[in-house]
Structure formats: structure tokens, C-alpha cells
XYZ file of C-alpha atoms in Angstrom:
735
model
C 92.319 144.462 77.794
C 94.994 141.796 78.293
C 95.413 141.374 74.531
C 95.685 145.090 73.900
C 98.386 145.511 76.550
C 100.447 142.505 75.438
C 103.176 143.014 72.888
C 102.538 140.211 70.397
C 103.392 140.768 66.717
C 100.265 138.985 65.418
C 96.722 138.887 66.734
C 93.331 138.008 65.383
C 90.869 140.852 64.698
C 87.694 141.073 66.707
C 84.293 142.273 65.494
C 84.984 145.514 67.364
C 88.302 146.123 65.627
C 88.108 149.636 64.179
C 88.485 149.856 60.436
C 91.490 152.070 60.106
C 94.157 152.116 57.501
C 97.490 150.835 58.565
C 100.070 153.616 58.890
C 102.989 153.541 56.567
C 105.998 151.901 58.050
C 109.592 152.426 57.192
C 111.098 149.461 55.363
C 113.143 147.167 57.524
C 116.677 146.877 56.197
C 117.884 143.350 55.646
C 121.035 142.455 57.510
C 124.222 142.541 55.542
C 126.347 139.419 55.354
C 128.991 140.991 57.517
C 126.548 141.786 60.277
C 126.448 139.184 63.061
C 123.001 137.878 63.839
C 123.994 136.482 67.247
C 122.544 138.681 69.961
C 124.923 140.213 72.424
C 124.779 139.231 76.082
C 121.799 141.016 77.605
C 122.159 143.261 80.560
C 120.897 141.968 83.901
C 117.121 142.216 83.841
C 114.528 142.093 86.524
C 112.378 138.922 86.733
C 109.375 140.779 85.312
C 111.309 142.096 82.306
C 112.804 138.630 81.744
C 109.356 137.083 81.691
C 108.003 139.658 79.197
C 111.062 139.081 77.045
C 110.409 135.339 76.978
C 106.804 135.874 75.927
C 107.838 138.282 73.159
C 110.540 135.915 71.873
C 108.142 132.987 71.918
C 105.468 134.873 70.008
C 108.027 136.028 67.453
C 109.369 132.497 66.982
C 105.942 130.954 66.557
C 104.670 133.609 64.124
C 104.801 132.723 60.399
C 107.831 133.911 58.516
C 105.715 135.598 55.847
C 102.076 136.493 55.913
C 100.324 138.127 52.986
C 96.814 138.808 54.205
C 94.143 139.719 51.780
C 93.566 143.395 51.252
C 90.855 144.450 53.583
C 89.853 147.630 55.333
C 90.017 145.696 58.596
C 93.459 144.348 57.998
C 95.054 146.391 60.759
C 94.388 147.097 64.381
C 93.838 150.344 66.139
C 97.455 150.325 67.242
C 98.695 149.935 63.697
C 99.949 146.370 64.227
C 99.373 143.923 61.330
C 96.577 141.379 61.693
C 95.833 137.902 60.334
C 92.680 137.572 58.248
C 91.117 134.098 58.149
C 89.043 133.572 55.015
C 85.461 132.435 55.479
C 84.355 128.911 54.629
C 83.294 128.264 51.050
C 79.616 128.352 50.296
C 79.564 124.620 49.674
C 81.657 121.825 51.185
C 81.929 118.150 50.324
C 82.340 115.102 52.565
C 85.504 114.063 50.765
C 87.170 117.289 51.883
C 86.998 116.254 55.563
C 89.919 114.413 57.158
C 89.440 111.160 59.092
C 91.111 110.596 62.508
C 90.894 106.849 63.331
C 92.603 107.202 66.727
C 89.974 109.715 67.863
C 87.181 107.398 66.713
C 88.791 104.530 68.680
C 89.060 106.707 71.763
C 85.401 107.714 71.541
C 84.386 104.074 71.118
C 86.543 102.968 74.070
C 85.073 105.600 76.378
C 81.480 104.725 75.672
C 80.882 107.240 72.923
C 81.759 110.353 74.863
C 84.877 112.406 75.384
C 83.288 114.846 77.800
C 84.497 113.081 80.954
C 87.107 115.179 82.707
C 90.425 113.585 83.416
C 92.919 114.547 86.042
C 96.273 116.041 85.233
C 98.093 112.962 86.544
C 96.503 110.853 83.806
C 97.997 113.053 81.118
C 101.370 113.160 82.807
C 101.501 109.340 82.761
C 100.329 109.279 79.154
C 102.768 108.633 76.331
C 101.554 111.969 74.993
C 102.664 113.797 78.139
C 101.432 117.292 78.813
C 103.501 119.792 76.909
C 105.432 121.941 79.295
C 105.050 125.612 78.768
C 108.043 127.745 77.974
C 108.784 128.627 81.580
C 108.648 125.017 82.819
C 110.804 123.755 79.986
C 113.282 126.533 80.573
C 113.453 125.652 84.266
C 114.067 121.986 83.449
C 116.789 122.895 80.955
C 118.361 125.237 83.486
C 118.292 122.504 86.169
C 120.062 120.043 83.859
C 122.642 122.649 82.859
C 123.253 123.619 86.487
C 123.838 119.964 87.396
C 126.235 119.535 84.473
C 128.195 122.610 85.515
C 128.376 121.493 89.126
C 129.422 117.969 88.187
C 132.185 119.289 85.964
C 133.502 121.469 88.790
C 133.339 118.585 91.270
C 135.094 116.133 88.962
C 137.762 118.699 88.146
C 138.395 119.166 91.877
C 138.517 115.398 92.412
C 140.999 115.031 89.554
C 143.209 117.659 91.177
C 143.190 115.711 94.454
C 144.039 112.473 92.648
C 146.859 114.185 90.762
C 148.322 115.264 94.089
C 148.255 111.656 95.299
C 145.619 112.303 97.996
C 148.304 113.979 100.074
C 146.410 117.171 100.663
C 143.519 119.098 99.180
C 144.615 121.717 96.638
C 143.330 125.197 97.318
C 141.007 125.137 94.295
C 139.443 121.840 95.443
C 138.988 122.830 99.093
C 135.638 124.407 98.208
C 134.324 120.945 97.296
C 136.179 118.286 99.284
C 137.943 117.361 102.450
C 140.141 114.290 102.845
C 139.042 111.702 105.409
C 140.468 108.352 106.483
C 137.918 105.605 105.881
C 138.969 102.028 106.659
C 142.693 102.827 106.319
C 142.148 104.643 103.018
C 142.242 108.382 102.360
C 139.217 109.400 100.307
C 137.625 112.700 99.219
C 134.402 113.569 101.017
C 132.011 116.391 100.184
C 132.167 119.376 102.470
C 128.657 120.042 103.887
C 127.707 123.066 101.793
C 128.800 121.395 98.556
C 126.947 118.193 99.448
C 123.778 120.204 100.018
C 124.168 121.947 96.648
C 124.795 118.692 94.807
C 121.771 117.062 96.451
C 119.587 120.043 95.528
C 120.759 120.023 91.902
C 120.138 116.293 91.603
C 116.680 116.575 93.120
C 115.659 119.350 90.725
C 116.667 117.207 87.746
C 114.880 114.158 89.188
C 111.715 116.178 89.830
C 111.794 117.484 86.258
C 112.050 113.909 84.942
C 115.340 114.688 83.201
C 117.745 112.428 85.073
C 118.182 110.336 81.906
C 119.777 113.379 80.254
C 122.787 112.902 82.525
C 125.382 110.379 81.281
C 125.547 107.204 83.362
C 129.289 107.614 83.832
C 128.772 110.930 85.599
C 126.047 109.511 87.844
C 128.198 106.514 88.776
C 131.085 108.776 89.673
C 129.063 111.138 91.862
C 127.362 108.111 93.420
C 130.769 106.869 94.587
C 131.513 110.235 96.172
C 128.212 110.110 98.047
C 129.175 106.586 99.072
C 132.296 107.974 100.746
C 130.081 110.217 102.893
C 127.974 107.205 103.893
C 131.055 105.113 104.691
C 132.493 107.891 106.873
C 129.237 108.068 108.834
C 129.346 104.291 109.359
C 132.679 104.655 111.156
C 131.427 107.379 113.492
C 130.590 106.632 117.123
C 127.162 107.683 118.370
C 127.077 106.639 122.020
C 126.654 109.498 124.495
C 128.125 109.048 127.981
C 126.328 110.402 131.049
C 129.607 111.570 132.621
C 131.094 113.294 129.590
C 132.768 116.698 129.777
C 131.861 119.671 127.602
C 134.720 118.897 125.196
C 133.492 115.308 124.841
C 129.994 116.515 124.035
C 131.345 119.011 121.503
C 133.254 116.230 119.723
C 130.147 114.047 119.810
C 128.080 116.865 118.259
C 130.481 116.984 115.317
C 130.081 113.217 114.941
C 126.315 113.623 114.856
C 126.701 116.151 112.038
C 128.805 113.662 110.065
C 126.159 110.954 110.524
C 123.411 113.353 109.452
C 125.375 114.118 106.270
C 125.736 110.372 105.679
C 121.980 109.880 105.912
C 121.374 112.741 103.489
C 123.880 111.278 101.043
C 122.217 107.866 101.353
C 118.866 109.342 100.416
C 120.358 110.969 97.311
C 121.934 107.655 96.256
C 118.607 105.827 96.665
C 116.764 108.484 94.677
C 119.181 108.204 91.775
C 119.078 104.392 91.795
C 115.266 104.415 91.884
C 115.054 107.088 89.175
C 117.331 105.019 86.916
C 116.084 101.596 87.983
C 116.787 100.097 84.550
C 120.479 101.083 84.647
C 122.399 98.141 86.102
C 125.582 100.176 86.482
C 123.907 102.282 89.164
C 122.442 99.378 91.160
C 125.358 98.845 93.508
C 124.820 96.113 96.105
C 127.770 97.449 98.060
C 126.165 100.897 98.366
C 122.853 99.366 99.413
C 124.621 97.344 102.096
C 126.443 100.449 103.384
C 123.170 102.373 103.579
C 121.507 99.574 105.533
C 124.526 99.343 107.842
C 124.270 103.072 108.507
C 120.560 102.821 109.263
C 121.176 99.942 111.655
C 124.006 101.887 113.303
C 121.834 104.981 113.799
C 118.703 103.160 114.963
C 120.121 100.471 117.214
C 123.095 102.368 118.650
C 121.482 105.762 119.051
C 117.827 106.439 118.381
C 116.028 103.455 119.927
C 117.916 103.734 123.252
C 117.193 107.478 123.277
C 113.490 106.988 122.559
C 113.120 104.296 125.222
C 114.900 106.347 127.927
C 112.625 107.757 130.644
C 112.920 110.565 133.137
C 112.438 108.092 135.987
C 113.870 104.662 136.599
C 117.181 103.095 135.574
C 117.583 105.295 132.467
C 116.979 108.630 134.233
C 120.697 109.538 134.185
C 120.984 108.981 130.435
C 117.685 110.797 129.919
C 119.128 113.998 131.396
C 122.144 113.813 129.060
C 119.998 113.051 126.032
C 117.635 115.904 126.802
C 120.428 118.456 126.365
C 120.950 117.190 122.793
C 117.261 117.023 121.851
C 117.717 119.081 118.682
C 120.489 116.839 117.345
C 118.488 113.670 118.015
C 115.385 115.156 116.396
C 117.369 115.919 113.227
C 118.622 112.331 113.165
C 115.095 110.932 113.531
C 113.798 113.018 110.640
C 116.781 112.225 108.415
C 116.354 108.504 109.139
C 112.680 108.746 108.204
C 113.560 110.350 104.869
C 116.037 107.548 104.126
C 113.422 104.897 104.974
C 110.893 106.517 102.632
C 113.457 106.636 99.836
C 114.329 102.994 100.510
C 110.666 102.047 100.257
C 110.411 103.683 96.830
C 113.629 101.969 95.783
C 112.376 98.530 96.863
C 109.215 99.011 94.786
C 111.221 99.505 91.605
C 114.371 97.417 91.950
C 114.943 93.807 92.987
C 117.485 93.463 95.781
C 119.113 90.320 97.096
C 117.586 88.300 99.915
C 120.142 89.408 102.496
C 119.192 93.052 101.960
C 115.491 92.227 102.286
C 116.143 90.324 105.515
C 118.118 93.256 106.919
C 115.338 95.686 106.040
C 112.753 93.482 107.752
C 114.815 93.254 110.945
C 115.480 97.009 111.031
C 111.897 98.056 110.464
C 110.404 95.566 112.922
C 112.803 96.644 115.668
C 111.670 100.187 115.024
C 107.963 99.322 114.931
C 108.092 97.494 118.259
C 110.227 100.104 120.034
C 108.221 101.596 122.910
C 107.504 105.273 122.406
C 107.123 107.592 125.391
C 103.648 107.720 126.977
C 103.782 111.512 127.346
C 105.707 114.456 125.933
C 107.609 115.061 129.153
C 109.161 111.596 128.862
C 110.002 111.977 125.174
C 113.361 113.269 123.962
C 112.391 113.724 120.300
C 108.631 114.158 120.669
C 105.913 111.526 120.347
C 104.741 112.620 116.900
C 108.278 112.858 115.491
C 109.058 109.272 116.421
C 105.636 108.055 115.267
C 106.341 109.545 111.830
C 109.538 107.468 111.724
C 107.626 104.323 112.692
C 105.021 105.018 110.003
C 107.840 105.208 107.455
C 109.057 101.828 108.738
C 105.533 100.418 108.425
C 105.366 101.609 104.821
C 108.669 99.869 104.025
C 107.394 96.600 105.539
C 104.229 96.847 103.432
C 106.255 97.469 100.263
C 108.499 94.477 100.953
C 105.374 92.426 101.619
C 103.919 93.532 98.264
C 107.047 93.112 96.147
C 108.494 89.897 97.610
C 105.779 87.223 98.018
C 108.276 84.684 99.329
C 108.831 86.894 102.384
C 105.155 87.287 103.350
C 104.876 84.351 105.713
C 108.181 85.312 107.346
C 107.017 88.901 107.887
C 103.717 87.863 109.464
C 105.395 85.253 111.665
C 107.963 87.776 112.914
C 105.265 90.343 113.669
C 103.188 87.856 115.650
C 106.247 86.658 117.563
C 107.001 90.246 118.596
C 103.520 91.103 119.890
C 104.623 90.386 123.451
C 106.728 93.566 123.344
C 103.667 95.796 122.907
C 102.428 97.875 125.830
C 99.112 96.727 127.284
C 98.080 100.173 128.481
C 95.578 101.545 125.986
C 96.948 105.079 126.282
C 100.527 103.975 125.621
C 99.573 101.545 122.866
C 97.424 103.813 120.685
C 99.657 106.425 119.123
C 98.815 105.907 115.443
C 96.785 109.011 114.599
C 93.830 108.562 112.266
C 92.371 111.319 110.119
C 88.729 110.590 110.961
C 88.856 108.050 113.793
C 90.324 107.615 117.240
C 94.023 106.667 117.513
C 94.869 102.978 117.205
C 97.970 100.818 117.595
C 100.569 101.124 114.877
C 100.683 97.311 114.694
C 96.888 97.196 114.198
C 97.285 99.506 111.201
C 100.199 97.407 109.920
C 98.214 94.161 110.113
C 95.281 95.713 108.232
C 97.580 97.089 105.546
C 99.286 93.718 105.069
C 95.905 92.023 104.642
C 94.871 94.683 102.138
C 98.148 94.305 100.279
C 97.582 90.537 100.083
C 94.346 91.140 98.192
C 95.772 93.704 95.776
C 96.147 92.313 92.278
C 99.394 94.229 91.800
C 101.075 92.600 94.789
C 101.360 89.066 93.416
C 104.629 89.585 91.503
C 107.737 91.602 92.479
C 107.662 95.022 90.844
C 110.902 94.812 88.904
C 110.213 91.284 87.673
C 107.030 92.470 86.002
C 109.168 94.013 83.279
C 110.575 90.656 82.270
C 107.962 88.057 83.197
C 106.237 86.084 80.500
C 102.545 86.699 80.078
C 100.505 83.947 81.677
C 96.930 85.091 81.132
C 95.765 83.697 77.796
C 98.805 85.039 76.004
C 98.089 88.654 76.919
C 100.826 91.055 77.948
C 101.456 91.488 81.665
C 99.651 94.463 83.093
C 101.417 97.333 84.841
C 101.019 97.781 88.571
C 100.469 100.558 91.073
C 103.992 100.107 92.362
C 105.314 101.018 88.907
C 104.018 104.592 89.111
C 106.937 105.768 86.974
C 106.373 103.096 84.286
C 102.601 102.967 83.928
C 101.139 101.973 80.577
C 100.532 105.043 78.404
C 96.931 106.197 78.332
C 96.543 105.758 74.559
C 97.641 102.097 74.793
C 95.226 101.519 77.676
C 92.406 103.029 75.596
C 93.234 100.843 72.595
C 93.436 97.730 74.779
C 90.144 98.628 76.469
C 88.513 98.931 73.047
C 89.927 95.564 71.967
C 88.747 93.863 75.146
C 85.329 95.419 74.721
C 84.968 93.701 71.358
C 86.250 90.381 72.747
C 83.802 90.357 75.668
C 80.677 91.107 73.610
C 79.750 87.454 72.976
C 80.889 85.987 76.312
C 78.057 84.239 78.173
C 77.440 84.880 81.859
C 78.857 81.549 83.019
C 82.138 82.089 81.191
C 82.396 85.666 82.475
C 81.787 84.558 86.072
C 84.377 81.790 85.903
C 86.926 84.156 84.351
C 86.339 86.586 87.206
C 86.652 83.799 89.755
C 90.005 82.708 88.314
C 91.241 86.302 88.255
C 90.509 87.183 91.888
C 90.618 83.839 93.669
C 94.402 83.735 94.376
C 94.399 87.245 95.846
C 91.288 86.708 97.942
C 92.571 83.385 99.255
C 95.904 84.989 100.140
C 94.185 87.759 102.126
C 91.904 85.246 103.846
C 94.791 82.937 104.773
C 96.838 85.779 106.268
C 93.789 86.985 108.208
C 93.154 83.532 109.622
C 96.813 83.206 110.656
C 96.683 86.465 112.612
C 93.301 85.867 114.263
C 93.968 82.257 115.213
C 97.289 83.202 116.784
C 95.712 86.003 118.837
C 92.796 83.861 120.016
C 95.009 80.888 120.859
C 97.474 82.967 122.894
C 94.665 84.859 124.642
C 93.042 81.586 125.765
C 96.136 80.684 127.785
C 96.495 84.094 129.451
C 94.461 86.285 131.805
C 94.007 90.024 131.966
C 95.915 90.190 135.239
C 98.627 87.694 134.288
C 102.202 88.246 133.136
C 101.437 87.539 129.490
C 99.772 90.447 127.679
C 97.891 88.500 125.007
C 94.454 88.633 126.630
C 94.612 92.419 126.904
C 96.164 92.676 123.454
C 93.262 90.772 121.903
C 90.865 93.294 123.429
C 92.943 96.203 122.099
C 93.187 94.712 118.604
C 89.438 94.054 118.530
C 88.640 97.585 119.674
C 91.011 99.003 117.020
C 89.393 97.003 114.210
C 85.909 97.960 115.412
C 86.840 101.648 115.586
C 87.705 101.738 111.848
C 84.867 99.428 110.767
C 83.133 101.104 107.848
C 86.116 103.318 106.984
C 86.943 103.077 103.254
C 90.631 103.508 104.086
C 90.775 100.295 106.158
C 88.444 97.738 104.522
C 90.488 94.841 105.918
C 88.954 95.524 109.352
C 85.707 93.956 108.106
C 87.422 90.708 107.070
C 89.446 90.528 110.292
C 86.314 90.913 112.418
C 84.380 88.345 110.350
C 87.128 85.757 110.850
C 87.350 86.662 114.540
C 83.599 86.140 114.974
C 83.798 82.741 113.262
C 86.589 81.696 115.645
C 84.625 82.888 118.672
C 81.501 80.968 117.601
C 83.600 77.829 117.117
C 85.105 78.386 120.543
C 81.672 78.564 122.153
C 80.552 75.330 120.518
C 83.670 73.196 121.009
C 85.426 74.489 124.126
C 83.833 73.865 127.493
C 86.409 75.944 129.397
C 84.662 78.680 131.346
C 87.448 81.285 130.846
C 87.460 80.602 127.099
C 83.686 80.950 126.828
C 83.707 84.134 128.913
C 86.376 85.584 126.618
C 84.290 84.681 123.561
C 81.157 86.263 125.015
C 83.027 89.437 126.012
C 84.470 89.892 122.540
C 81.172 89.105 120.805
C 79.516 91.761 122.943
C 82.227 94.204 121.843
C 81.572 93.302 118.206
C 77.812 93.723 118.610
C 78.257 97.112 120.216
C 80.517 98.214 117.361
C 78.034 97.071 114.717
C 75.201 98.883 116.486
C 77.263 102.086 116.614
C 78.065 101.766 112.915
C 74.376 101.406 112.017
C 73.565 104.434 114.139
C 76.279 106.405 112.348
C 74.903 105.338 108.957
C 71.390 106.474 109.880
C 72.737 109.813 111.048
C 74.760 110.280 107.853
C 71.733 109.346 105.741
C 69.581 111.991 107.413
C 72.192 114.603 106.547
C 72.372 113.577 102.884
C 70.227 115.495 100.395
C 68.816 112.989 97.899
C 68.137 115.768 95.379
C 71.771 116.819 95.369
C 72.803 114.333 92.673
C 72.007 110.938 91.209
C 74.763 109.418 93.360
C 73.263 110.866 96.547
C 69.793 109.684 95.564
C 71.084 106.175 94.880
C 72.977 106.008 98.176
C 69.907 107.080 100.152
C 67.823 104.406 98.412
C 70.393 101.644 98.982
C 70.889 102.644 102.620
C 67.145 102.358 103.217
C 67.129 98.863 101.707
C 70.130 97.711 103.756
C 68.796 99.031 107.065
C 65.389 97.490 106.344
C 67.098 94.198 105.412
C 65.348 94.231 102.049
C 68.315 94.835 99.795
C 68.647 93.990 96.115
C 72.065 92.526 95.326
C 72.403 94.307 92.018
C 71.625 97.675 93.606
C 74.543 97.287 96.004
C 76.943 95.716 93.506
C 75.961 97.749 90.425
C 78.814 99.257 88.458
C 77.765 102.821 89.330
C 76.861 101.949 92.917
C 78.547 102.304 96.333
C 81.669 100.299 95.497
C 82.580 102.544 92.574
C 81.886 105.654 94.658
C 84.252 104.276 97.299
C 87.018 103.526 94.780
C 86.815 106.993 93.250
C 86.866 108.506 96.748
C 90.059 106.604 97.570
C 91.596 107.613 94.260
C 90.905 111.282 95.001
C 92.458 111.043 98.471
C 95.874 109.939 97.333
C 96.593 108.331 93.959
C 100.263 107.929 94.890
C 99.790 106.856 98.501
C 100.752 103.221 99.043
C 98.215 102.676 101.824
C 95.418 104.101 99.654
C 96.462 101.840 96.794
C 96.237 98.800 99.055
C 92.764 99.924 100.171
C 91.631 100.293 96.532
C 92.989 96.865 95.682
C 91.186 95.248 98.606
C 87.914 97.058 97.823
C 88.080 95.812 94.230
C 88.602 92.197 95.296
C 85.865 92.524 97.913
C 83.488 93.880 95.257
C 84.287 91.005 92.909
C 83.942 88.372 95.651
C 80.568 89.838 96.651
C 79.356 89.561 93.045
C 80.451 85.920 92.884
C 78.635 85.143 96.146
C 75.470 86.871 94.906
C 75.659 84.956 91.622
C 75.966 81.620 93.440
C 72.854 82.475 95.487
C 70.966 83.555 92.375
C 71.708 80.243 90.634
C 69.668 78.467 93.291
C 66.727 80.865 92.929
C 63.994 80.227 90.408
C 63.121 82.927 87.923
C 66.320 84.969 88.494
C 67.848 86.540 85.399
C 71.504 85.537 85.629
C 72.491 87.564 82.549
C 72.353 90.660 84.745
C 75.658 89.552 86.274
C 77.538 89.277 82.971
C 78.503 92.963 82.436
C 79.506 93.266 86.085
C 81.726 90.177 85.901
C 83.384 91.386 82.706
C 84.166 94.828 84.133
C 85.362 93.566 87.516
C 87.707 91.129 85.825
C 89.266 94.007 83.898
C 89.570 96.069 87.068
C 91.202 93.208 88.959
C 93.809 92.813 86.229
C 94.469 96.516 85.645
C 94.026 98.936 88.586
C 93.953 101.900 86.155
C 91.160 100.467 83.995
C 88.386 102.291 85.859
C 90.031 105.644 85.197
C 89.680 105.297 81.417
C 86.380 103.422 81.426
């Protein structure tokens, strides 16, 4: 029905096509040389007519110029339209007539002899052979680029007119785009709000379409400077709100808030462009980055943190009443600041910045993380959730700095531990980090777990930008791409070819060599995660030993809260670092019981060990309940999980069942991949799970070496595959 109602010049006949002679058609006159073939401007059409027109034009363009089908009684359709007749195959065919496709054979070999495995759309989009956009998508991308070009030309023409006038006043034609503002004793053009919004929207559409490289660098640099003027103007705007201000003072302050909001929006656009063109040095302006950080510091320290920490009772009650009247303006600032932080996080993952900028980012984000949010909505100006979203954005930036700048890791952890005394000790006030499937926990608890997970991720050992220019260090092989380089991932076809090459190389490797290669691959990352975990746990235990629950120092209560938070997410695939943190904590508590004769210290150790035991018992109970609800006949995966769960609970587990390549660890990794392939926290969880899997295999192998009659060759394929996964986080997707 759809074919018969679609106007397409050519279509294939069906077995039900009626055999009817084609009606005679009048000959089509050929155009004379004097006749113009350029179509006239079409009248304004409705969207539906436009869409049909596109389909008709496309079909006409893709149809062959000349078709001379064989004479056949079925050579026409019931509607009289011509048809294409495909001749049948010859009675005999020869092998030499078939064409060979070596790349397809290599792909089949690399994927284990099958091409039936479904792949997600994202894999094709990251492939060198990217998904072909359909006509509508390509037209939209072309239109977005053209719209940006047109707008840039208008803006630059208006700026030229202002410059020609000597910045004395804005010509009438340019007033639609600019106003003149005094910034640090200089008169500069600044976007008017509606034009800034349009320019930001046009830029974002081109960035989303992946066509930012179609715009000349000179144009991007020029518009970047104009956005920089908006940021600089916001930096010179006062944000303090007086409790005794008049209505006119508040009105003037509201206009200042609008200017600062525009500055934050402009800063986000600048960061997006710099991240989208990370390889273009002309766009990586250290001065602009510094201005953006100065604006963030100005907004957070001068305005937002004092507003968030104000309460309806106590010394800040007077300011609270004034702030409450401007709740909407403050809420807009919080959300705009969060968007800038997210853009800055993406920028840091793709571009190296100088050490001073990294230090400034660390100070800003940690001040934000340790700011005390309101305990209830009635004491919150901007809303508890709104401010928590901003703190989560700050946490993500800290994690990205931690991943991309290894030299800063010890500094970050030290600063976090030194600031723990600022945390509230009330469990209700402390736990405002909402979890999808668990109870709320402290934001700092989530941050510590993410930093430990990031330490173990193979992609976090080298700064993202430096990966493009580092020399290969692993047996002369090329450096592998990382999760942080989501825009520059290795094309799928190259990954398939490399996987096939590695498969041939690893065929003759003995188990001992494979195990040692795996150990060398994961050992630095595992040791880094373990060292950071020990630093955190030892600091908490040491400070808690010198404090009491009723004393002035909060560390004893904080240790309880941290332990409860880690126990509450124990077993969650999203937070695998909780397991390592609790293991190290238990080791410290056992050492404390053996070597410290202090009664308070031993009581603390016993209390916390009881908390750990209770959490483990609850986890086992949850596993039994989940197992009873799982239908073993549902799939092979379900059947295998039920079998392994029985073995684990009965303490009669086979190592290779748990660590098998198609076992629980792979199920967990694919689950995390499905939850958020682009989410930084999920990537850190996948990296940690991979290292944990590999370390478990190494431990099992070491035990098996001391057992008589154990077939060690069973570990060889696992070691080979885990080594590949530890070096290339995308390897499992094409396996």
C-alpha cells in the first residue's frame, strides 16, 4: 500500500503485478538551449509538501539516466509507470565469476566467525565508516552550517561598522547585535541578550551535527573574542546583596545578575567550541580560560555559597529574608554555573591546561563540594536538589582532573581528607547524594569511591590530550585510545583488524607468558587504586582513634557514616570500589585489635566490624532473594548465574565458573555499558571491574599453581583476553 501511494519514478515489479500493456505516452520535448534549466524559487510550501518534494527529488536523482528494460508483458505497473526488470541468473555459474572481499573475511575472522551479533548505533557512529545520514538529517546539518555562516557574517558586519565609527556609538544597523560597554577602561562591543542566545543556539546546532570543522578558524576565533567580552563584563559586575537595600538598589542588582548569567552562558559556548576543536591551537586561549575560572570563582564564592549556607534562623536570618525574595534569580545562577562546570569537565578531558588553571579548578570544586547544603527545603533558597546537582557537576570535574592529570592525584586526595572536618555529622544533613537503587549517601563518599575507581581505570594513567602525541611504550605497539577521548575513538574497522592481528599473535603464547603479560598490564593501575584506598582508610581510622562520638572533632562519627555508606552500596555494580574500601578497612581494624591495647580503640574496631558483618549478612540475604526470583530457564545467562550463586553461597565455588569469559564479570560490564556508555562515572566503574576481574584471575592462578593435578592451561585464554580488555576498553564490544 505504501509503495502504491508513493510517487517514485521507478519500482520493482511484484509477483502480483498485473500484466497490462503500458499506455502510450506523449514524447517529452528536450529543452532548447535557450531554455534555463535552473528552477525558479518555489512558493512557500507546507512541511508535509516539502517532505514529499524531497523524497521525489531524491528518487529522481538516484534513478538511472536511461533504462532500457527487456520487452516483457510485465514491464509496466497497473498505474502505467515504467518498471525495472532484473534478469534471472544464468543456468550455470562458475566460481571465478564471484568477487572476493578480503575485508569482510577479516571481519568475520576477528569476530569469531560470525557477523550476526547486533551492534549498537553508537559503535557505527564512532566508526570511520560512519552511518550515512539520510537526506533529512544531512539537509538539517547543511542548513545549520549555512545559518551559522549567515549569522556570523551579519555579526562581523555590525562589528566592523562599530569599529569604523571609532567605538563612539553603536550605528543603528548594528544595534540589533551589539551594545557598547566599558570593560577595564576600554569600550568594547558586547552581544545584546537575544543575539547572544541566537548565536549560542546556532553554534550548538553545528556542534551537535559534528560540522564545526566546516567553519573557518578565523571566524571562530573572532566570535570567541566577542563571547569573551561578555565574560569579562560579568567579571566586573558586583553580586553582593545588602539586607537594607531599597527597591531601586534591588532592581539594579537584578540587572547585574542578568549580566552575570549572560557571562556564564557565553563561557559555556566558548568551552564547547574549544573542546570541539581541541586540536586547533588558535582557539585554546589561556586568557579566556582564566577569565572563565575567575567568573566561576566570583559567582560561587561571592554569591552562591553564602546564599546556600544562609539559614532562616541564627546570624544569617536577615540575609536569608533578602535572598528569599530573589530565589528565582539565584536558582538561574546555580543552574548556569552547573552547565559551565560540565562544559569545563569535557574541556579538561580533551585539552591540556596549565598547572595554575588545574589548581584553580581544584580549589573551586572542593569549596563547592564541602559547602553545607540546607537540611530541609524551608531553609534552602535554591532548593536542595538544585544545589546537589551543582555539587555533582563539581564532583565530576574533580574526577576528570584526577583521571587526566596523574601528578595532581595525591594533592586532590590530601585536600579532600584535610577538608573532612567541614562535613556535617548529622546523618540526615550529610546524606544528600541520591542513589538510583540505594539509600542516599554522602557526596564525599561517592567522590572517594569514584576516585578509587578512576585510579584503577586503564585509561586514566596518561592525560587525555597527551595520548595523541605520546610514544608507544608497550612492545612497540601504538598507544590505545581512551574512554575520555570519546570524540577521537579508534575507528571500528581498525579495531577489528588489530583484534584479528592480536588473535594470531596470541595463538602460541603459553599460559605462563600470558599470565605475566596480564600482570604487567594491570599491576600499575591496581596498585594505584590500592594505595589511594589505603591512604583514605588509614587517615579516617587514625583520626577516629583520637576522637569520641561526643567530642568536638567529628572524625569518629564520620568514620561510622563513611562505613555505613560503603556498606549500603556493597554489591552495586556502579560502585565496585566500595568492596576494596571495606576490605582495607577490615584489615586495619584487625591490625588495631591485635596491636593496640587501648580500650576505646578496640571498642571502635569491634563496633565497625559488627557493622561490616551486618552488611555482609544483608547482602547475602539479598542475593538469595534475587536468586529465588530468577528463572533459570529464561536464558543461558540466567541459568549460569543461578548455578554460580548456589556454589558461592554453599562455599563450594569453582574459580573458572566465576571468572569465565562469559560469566558474571562480563554480564556486569555489559550491564554498565548499557546504562551509560558516555557517563564518566560508569566508565570508571567499568574500568575498575575490569581490573578487579583480572586481579581475581591472577590470584586464582597463583593458588592453582600450588595445587596438584590442576590444569593451568585453562587460564591462558582468560589471561589473553583480559590483557586486551585492560589495554583497550572498547575491545569487548568488538570481540
